[in-house]
PDB file of C-alpha atoms in Angstrom:
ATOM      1  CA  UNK A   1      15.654  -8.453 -17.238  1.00 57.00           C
ATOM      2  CA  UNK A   2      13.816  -7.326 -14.039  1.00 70.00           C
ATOM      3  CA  UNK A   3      11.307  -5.241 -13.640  1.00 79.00           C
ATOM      4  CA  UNK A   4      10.696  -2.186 -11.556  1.00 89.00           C
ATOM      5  CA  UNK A   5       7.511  -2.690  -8.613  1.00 94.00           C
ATOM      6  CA  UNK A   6       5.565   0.242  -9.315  1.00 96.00           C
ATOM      7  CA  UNK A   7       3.564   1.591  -6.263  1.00 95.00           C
ATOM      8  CA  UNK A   8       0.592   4.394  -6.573  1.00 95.00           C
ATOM      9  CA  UNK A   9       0.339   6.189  -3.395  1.00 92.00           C
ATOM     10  CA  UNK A  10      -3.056   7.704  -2.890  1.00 92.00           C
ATOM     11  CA  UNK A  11      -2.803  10.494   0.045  1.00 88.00           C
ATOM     12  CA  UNK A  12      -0.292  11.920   1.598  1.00 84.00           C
ATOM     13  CA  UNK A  13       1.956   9.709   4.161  1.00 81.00           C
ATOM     14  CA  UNK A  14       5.359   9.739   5.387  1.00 77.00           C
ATOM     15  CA  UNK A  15       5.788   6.842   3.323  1.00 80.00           C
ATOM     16  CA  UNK A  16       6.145   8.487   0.514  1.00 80.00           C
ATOM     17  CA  UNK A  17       9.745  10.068   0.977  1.00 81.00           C
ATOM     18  CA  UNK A  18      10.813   6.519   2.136  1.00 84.00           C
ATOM     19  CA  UNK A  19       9.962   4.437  -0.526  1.00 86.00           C
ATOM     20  CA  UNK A  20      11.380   6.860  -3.442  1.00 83.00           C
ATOM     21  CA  UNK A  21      14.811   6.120  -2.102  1.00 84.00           C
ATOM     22  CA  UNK A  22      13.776   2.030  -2.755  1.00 87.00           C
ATOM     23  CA  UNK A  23      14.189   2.690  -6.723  1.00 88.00           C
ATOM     24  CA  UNK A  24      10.221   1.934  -7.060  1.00 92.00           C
ATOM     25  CA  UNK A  25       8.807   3.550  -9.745  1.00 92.00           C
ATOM     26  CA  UNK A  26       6.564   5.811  -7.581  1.00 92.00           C
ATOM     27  CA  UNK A  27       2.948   7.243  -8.746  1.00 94.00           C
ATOM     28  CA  UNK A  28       1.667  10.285  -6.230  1.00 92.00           C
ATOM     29  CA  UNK A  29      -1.963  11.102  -6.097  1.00 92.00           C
ATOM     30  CA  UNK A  30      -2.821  14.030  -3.811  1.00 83.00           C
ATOM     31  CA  UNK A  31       0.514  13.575  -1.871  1.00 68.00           C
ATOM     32  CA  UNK A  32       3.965  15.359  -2.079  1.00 65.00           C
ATOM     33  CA  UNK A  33       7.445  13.674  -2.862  1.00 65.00           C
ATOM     34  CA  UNK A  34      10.701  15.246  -4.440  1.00 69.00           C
ATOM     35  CA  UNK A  35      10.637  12.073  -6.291  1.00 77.00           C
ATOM     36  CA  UNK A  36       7.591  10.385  -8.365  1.00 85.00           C
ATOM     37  CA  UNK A  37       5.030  10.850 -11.510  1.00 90.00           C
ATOM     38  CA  UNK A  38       2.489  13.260  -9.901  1.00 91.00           C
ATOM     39  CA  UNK A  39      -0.906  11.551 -11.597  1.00 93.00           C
ATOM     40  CA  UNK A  40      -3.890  13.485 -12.447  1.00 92.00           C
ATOM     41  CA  UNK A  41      -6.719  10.540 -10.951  1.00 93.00           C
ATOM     42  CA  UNK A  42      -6.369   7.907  -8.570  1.00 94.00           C
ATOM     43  CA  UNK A  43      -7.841   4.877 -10.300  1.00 95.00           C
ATOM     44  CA  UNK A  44      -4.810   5.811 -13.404  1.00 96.00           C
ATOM     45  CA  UNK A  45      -2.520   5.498 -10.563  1.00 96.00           C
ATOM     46  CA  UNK A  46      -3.750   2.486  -8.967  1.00 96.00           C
ATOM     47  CA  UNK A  47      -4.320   1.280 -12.374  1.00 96.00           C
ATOM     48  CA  UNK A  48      -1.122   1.151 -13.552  1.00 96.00           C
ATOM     49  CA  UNK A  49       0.453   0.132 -10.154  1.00 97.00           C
ATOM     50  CA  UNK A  50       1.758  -3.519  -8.400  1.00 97.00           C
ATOM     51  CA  UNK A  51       0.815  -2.379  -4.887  1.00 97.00           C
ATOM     52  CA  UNK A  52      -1.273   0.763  -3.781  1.00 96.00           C
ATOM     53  CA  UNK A  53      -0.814   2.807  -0.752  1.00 93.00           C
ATOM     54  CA  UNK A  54      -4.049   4.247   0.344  1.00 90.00           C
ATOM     55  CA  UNK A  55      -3.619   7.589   2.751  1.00 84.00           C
ATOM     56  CA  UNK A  56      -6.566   9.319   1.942  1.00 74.00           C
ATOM     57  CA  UNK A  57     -10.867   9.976   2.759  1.00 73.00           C
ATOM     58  CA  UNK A  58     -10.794   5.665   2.973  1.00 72.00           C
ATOM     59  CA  UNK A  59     -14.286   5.109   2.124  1.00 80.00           C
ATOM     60  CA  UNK A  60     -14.753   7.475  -1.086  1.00 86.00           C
ATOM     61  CA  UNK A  61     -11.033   6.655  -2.486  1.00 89.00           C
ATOM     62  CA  UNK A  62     -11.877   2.667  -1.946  1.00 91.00           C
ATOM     63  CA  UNK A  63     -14.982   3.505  -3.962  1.00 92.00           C
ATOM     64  CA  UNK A  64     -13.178   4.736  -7.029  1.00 93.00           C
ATOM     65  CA  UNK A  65     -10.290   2.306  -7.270  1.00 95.00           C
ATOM     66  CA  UNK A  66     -11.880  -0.792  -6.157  1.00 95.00           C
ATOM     67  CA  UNK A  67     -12.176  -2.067  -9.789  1.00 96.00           C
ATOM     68  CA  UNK A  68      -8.592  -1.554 -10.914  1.00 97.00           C
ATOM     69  CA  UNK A  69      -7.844  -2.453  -7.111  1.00 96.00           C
ATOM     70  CA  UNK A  70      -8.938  -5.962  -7.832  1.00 97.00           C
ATOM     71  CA  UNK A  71      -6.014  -9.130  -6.831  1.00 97.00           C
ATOM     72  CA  UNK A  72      -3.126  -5.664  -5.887  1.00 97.00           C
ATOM     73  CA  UNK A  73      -2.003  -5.434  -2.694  1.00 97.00           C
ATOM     74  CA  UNK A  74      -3.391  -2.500  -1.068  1.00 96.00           C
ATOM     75  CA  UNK A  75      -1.683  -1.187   1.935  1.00 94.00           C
ATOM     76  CA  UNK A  76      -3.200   0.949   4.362  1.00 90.00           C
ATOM     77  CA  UNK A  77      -3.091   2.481   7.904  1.00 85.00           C
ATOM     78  CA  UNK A  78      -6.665   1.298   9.948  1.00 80.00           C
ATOM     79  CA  UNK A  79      -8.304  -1.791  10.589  1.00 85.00           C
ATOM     80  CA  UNK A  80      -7.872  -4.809   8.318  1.00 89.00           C
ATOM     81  CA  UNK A  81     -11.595  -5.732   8.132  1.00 89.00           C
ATOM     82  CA  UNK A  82     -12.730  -2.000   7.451  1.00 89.00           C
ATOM     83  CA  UNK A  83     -10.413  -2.320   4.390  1.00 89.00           C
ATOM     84  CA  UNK A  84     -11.216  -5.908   3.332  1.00 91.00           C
ATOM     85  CA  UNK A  85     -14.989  -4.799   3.294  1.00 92.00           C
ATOM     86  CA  UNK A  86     -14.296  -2.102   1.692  1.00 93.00           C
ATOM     87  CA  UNK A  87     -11.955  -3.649  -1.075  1.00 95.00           C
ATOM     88  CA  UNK A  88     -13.125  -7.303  -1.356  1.00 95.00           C
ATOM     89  CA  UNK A  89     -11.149  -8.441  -3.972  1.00 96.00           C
ATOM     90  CA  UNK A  90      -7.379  -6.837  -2.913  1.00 96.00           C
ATOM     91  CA  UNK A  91      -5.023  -8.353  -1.145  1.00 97.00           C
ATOM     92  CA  UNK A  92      -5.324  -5.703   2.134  1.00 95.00           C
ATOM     93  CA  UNK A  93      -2.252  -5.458   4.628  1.00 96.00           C
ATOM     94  CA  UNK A  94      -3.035  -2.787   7.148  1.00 93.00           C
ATOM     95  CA  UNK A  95       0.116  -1.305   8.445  1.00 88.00           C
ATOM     96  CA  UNK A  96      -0.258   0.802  12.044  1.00 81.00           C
ATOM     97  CA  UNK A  97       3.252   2.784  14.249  1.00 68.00           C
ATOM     98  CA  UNK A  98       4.428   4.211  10.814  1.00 65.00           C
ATOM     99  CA  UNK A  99       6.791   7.647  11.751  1.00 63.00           C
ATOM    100  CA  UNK A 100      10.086   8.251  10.455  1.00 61.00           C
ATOM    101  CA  UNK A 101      11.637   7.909  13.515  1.00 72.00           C
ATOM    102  CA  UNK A 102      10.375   4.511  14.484  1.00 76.00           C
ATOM    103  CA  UNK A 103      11.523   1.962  12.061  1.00 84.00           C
ATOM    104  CA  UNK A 104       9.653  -1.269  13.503  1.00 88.00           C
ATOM    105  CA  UNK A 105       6.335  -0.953  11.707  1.00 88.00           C
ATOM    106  CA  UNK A 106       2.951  -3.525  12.309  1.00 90.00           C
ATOM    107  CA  UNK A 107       1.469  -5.167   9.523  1.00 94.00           C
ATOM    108  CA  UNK A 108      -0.890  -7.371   8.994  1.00 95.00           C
ATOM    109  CA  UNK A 109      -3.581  -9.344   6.746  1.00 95.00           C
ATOM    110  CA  UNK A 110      -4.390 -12.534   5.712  1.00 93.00           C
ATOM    111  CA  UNK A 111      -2.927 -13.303   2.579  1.00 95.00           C
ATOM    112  CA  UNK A 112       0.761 -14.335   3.286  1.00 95.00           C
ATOM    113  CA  UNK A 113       2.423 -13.620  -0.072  1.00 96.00           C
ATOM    114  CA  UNK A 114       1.195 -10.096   0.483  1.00 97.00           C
ATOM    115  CA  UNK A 115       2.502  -9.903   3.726  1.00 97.00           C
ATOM    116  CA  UNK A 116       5.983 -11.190   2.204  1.00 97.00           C
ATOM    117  CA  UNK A 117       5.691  -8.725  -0.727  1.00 96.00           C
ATOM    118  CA  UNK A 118       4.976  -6.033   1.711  1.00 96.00           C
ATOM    119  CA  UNK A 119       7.512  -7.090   4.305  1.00 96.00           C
ATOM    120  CA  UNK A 120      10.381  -7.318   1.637  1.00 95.00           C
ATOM    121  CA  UNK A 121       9.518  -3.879  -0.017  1.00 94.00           C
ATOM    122  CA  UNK A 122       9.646  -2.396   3.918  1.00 93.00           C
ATOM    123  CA  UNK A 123      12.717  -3.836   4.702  1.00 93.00           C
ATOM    124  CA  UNK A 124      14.123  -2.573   1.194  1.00 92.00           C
ATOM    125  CA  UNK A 125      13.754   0.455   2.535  1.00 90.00           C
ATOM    126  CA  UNK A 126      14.973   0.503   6.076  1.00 90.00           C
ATOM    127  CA  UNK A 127      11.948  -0.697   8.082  1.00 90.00           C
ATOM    128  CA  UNK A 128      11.657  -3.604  10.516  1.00 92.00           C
ATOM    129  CA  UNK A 129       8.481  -5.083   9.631  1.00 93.00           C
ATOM    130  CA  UNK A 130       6.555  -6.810  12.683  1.00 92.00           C
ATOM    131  CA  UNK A 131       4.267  -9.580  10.310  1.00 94.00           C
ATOM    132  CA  UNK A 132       0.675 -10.549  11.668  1.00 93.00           C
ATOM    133  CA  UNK A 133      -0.780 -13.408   9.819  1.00 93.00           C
ATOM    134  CA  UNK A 134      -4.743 -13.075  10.534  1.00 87.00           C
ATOM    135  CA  UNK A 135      -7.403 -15.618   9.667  1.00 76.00           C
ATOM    136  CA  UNK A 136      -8.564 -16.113   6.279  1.00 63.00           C
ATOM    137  CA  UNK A 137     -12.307 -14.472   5.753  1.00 54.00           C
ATOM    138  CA  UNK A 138     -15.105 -16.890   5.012  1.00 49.00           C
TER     139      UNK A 138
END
């Protein structure tokens, strides 16, 4: 039996569209999507998902899921170490050239089964992922 990757995405990001054709289980928070649960609050979203795509007001929306956040890869546009201070205790891949048109798409972080996760679920759906590996924090 497998089971289905369920990803919360917080925000609104092209992303969205994209990864409803990877048969995810898709939870939508404050975004739009002609396929996904729409969810009421972000932390029952992030909650209940494997991997979290955070699009939206980064400081205040870190704030509220950081405790359900905690060991789930969290994938975001900005800088990695803004995020990683922000969420501590998530496994952070910061993603950066994301359109529709351009398929090749930068992530990175320093967790590498993350970055494999992450890389595997972009490629599912069309993308060519370009991996950075960073140093681990202290």
């Amino acid at each position: 039996m497998t089971t289905t990757t369920t990803i919360a995405i917080i925000g609104k990001t092209p992303l969205a569209q994209t990864l409803s054709k990877g048969g995810y289980r898709i939870l939508l928070f404050g975004g739009e999507c002609k396929e996904g649960e729409l969810m009421d609050c972000p932390i029952e979203a992030s909650w209940e998902a494997d991997i979290i795509v955070l699009a939206a007001q980064p400081e205040e929306m870190a704030e509220k899921i950081r405790a359900v956040a905690v060991q789930k890869i969290v994938l975001s546009n900005g800088s990695l170490e803004t995020w990683q201070t922000l969420l501590p205790h998530s496994k952070v891949v910061a993603f950066s050239n994301l359109s529709p048109a351009q398929r090749v798409i930068n992530i990175s972080g320093d967790d590498g089964e993350a970055l494999y996760t992450t890389a595997e679920l972009l490629r599912s759906v069309g993308f060519f992922p370009d991996i950075q590996l960073k140093r681990n924090r202290l």
